[in-house]
Every structure is written in structure tokens, then in C-alpha cells.
Short mmCIF file of C-alpha atoms in Angstrom, two decimals:
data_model
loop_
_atom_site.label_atom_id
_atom_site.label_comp_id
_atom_site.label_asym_id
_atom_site.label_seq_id
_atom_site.Cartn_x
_atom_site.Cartn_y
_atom_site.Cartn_z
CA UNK D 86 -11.57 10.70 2.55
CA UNK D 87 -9.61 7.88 0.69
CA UNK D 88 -11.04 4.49 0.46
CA UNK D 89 -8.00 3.16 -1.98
CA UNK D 90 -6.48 1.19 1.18
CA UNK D 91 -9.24 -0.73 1.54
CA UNK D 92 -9.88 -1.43 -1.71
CA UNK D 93 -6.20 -2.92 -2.23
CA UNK D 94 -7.72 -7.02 -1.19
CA UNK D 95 -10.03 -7.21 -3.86
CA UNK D 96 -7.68 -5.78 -6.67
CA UNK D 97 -5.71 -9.56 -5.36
CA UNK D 98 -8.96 -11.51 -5.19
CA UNK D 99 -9.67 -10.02 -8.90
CA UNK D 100 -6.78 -10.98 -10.39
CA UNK D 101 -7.06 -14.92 -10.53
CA UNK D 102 -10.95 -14.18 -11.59
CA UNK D 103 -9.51 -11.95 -14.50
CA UNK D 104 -7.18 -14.43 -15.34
CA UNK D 105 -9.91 -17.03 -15.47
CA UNK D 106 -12.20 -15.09 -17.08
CA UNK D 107 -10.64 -13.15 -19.69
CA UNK D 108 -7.78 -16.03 -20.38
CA UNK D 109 -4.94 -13.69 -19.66
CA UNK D 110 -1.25 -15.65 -18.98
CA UNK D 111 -0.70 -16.67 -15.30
CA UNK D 112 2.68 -14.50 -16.38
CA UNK D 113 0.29 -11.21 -16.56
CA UNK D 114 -1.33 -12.35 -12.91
CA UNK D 115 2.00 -13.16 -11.56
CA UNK D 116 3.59 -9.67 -13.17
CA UNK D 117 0.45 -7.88 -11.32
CA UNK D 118 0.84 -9.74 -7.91
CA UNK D 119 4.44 -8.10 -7.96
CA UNK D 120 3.46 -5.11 -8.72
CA UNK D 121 0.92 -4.76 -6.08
CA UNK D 122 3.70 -5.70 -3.44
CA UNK D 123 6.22 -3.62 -4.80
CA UNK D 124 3.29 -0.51 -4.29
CA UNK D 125 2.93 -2.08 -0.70
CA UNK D 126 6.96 -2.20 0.09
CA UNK D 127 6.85 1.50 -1.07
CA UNK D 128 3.86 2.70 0.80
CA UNK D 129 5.15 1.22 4.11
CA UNK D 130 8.54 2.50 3.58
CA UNK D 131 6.94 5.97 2.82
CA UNK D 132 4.82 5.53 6.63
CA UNK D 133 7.82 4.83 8.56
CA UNK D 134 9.72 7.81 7.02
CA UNK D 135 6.46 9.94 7.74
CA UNK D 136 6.44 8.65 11.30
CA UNK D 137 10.11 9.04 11.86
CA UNK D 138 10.16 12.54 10.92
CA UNK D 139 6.99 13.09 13.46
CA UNK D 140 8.65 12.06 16.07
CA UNK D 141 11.78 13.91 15.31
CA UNK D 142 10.17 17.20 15.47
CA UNK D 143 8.30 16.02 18.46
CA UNK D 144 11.18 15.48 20.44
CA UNK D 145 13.10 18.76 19.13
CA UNK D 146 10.11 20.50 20.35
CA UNK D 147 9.97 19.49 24.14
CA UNK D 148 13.62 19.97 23.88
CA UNK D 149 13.35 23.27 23.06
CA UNK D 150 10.66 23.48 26.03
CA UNK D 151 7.00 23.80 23.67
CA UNK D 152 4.31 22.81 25.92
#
């Protein structure tokens, strides 16, 4: 099993502590925080293609009568 998707809140609750902490730029925390949504845009766009395609063959298949 994957555990990554739960895992995704603290990797935005670590960022301010890193920047704290280690004395990064807020630039580097700002540049991460986009990054993080830009993965999230892409991951949601990649489910709703996956579940558009599922229900595509779904309804080809009780068109074409599979019980």
C-alpha cells in the first residue's frame, strides 16, 4: 500500500519549520509551496481522467449487454 497521500500535510507543515530552522529564503518556501500544488493540480487532473475513462468503458459495456 501507499501512504505518500497522507503524508502530503506535513511536507506543508515542514516547510515554514525548515525555513525557520535551517534559515532558508521565504523565496525557497514559497518556490516549494508551488510546487506542492502544482503536484496536487496534476494528480487531480490525472483522477478525473482515470475516472472518466471508467465510466466510459462502463457504459460501453452495458451497451453492448455485459451483465
Amino acid at each position: 500500500m501507499q501512504y505518500d497521500r497522507y503524508f502530503l500535510p506535513f511536507v506543508i507543515l515542514l516547510i515554514p519549520f525548515l525555513v525557520a530552522r535551517l534559515h532558508f529564503s521565504w523565496r525557497i518556501a514559497v518556490f516549494c509551496l508551488v510546487i506542492l500544488g502544482a503536484f496536487s493540480v496534476a494528480g487531480t487532473a490525472d483522477y478525473f481522467a482515470w475516472n472518466d475513462a471508467r465510466w466510459d468503458t462502463l457504459q460501453e459495456m452495458v451497451a453492448d449487454g455485459t451483465p
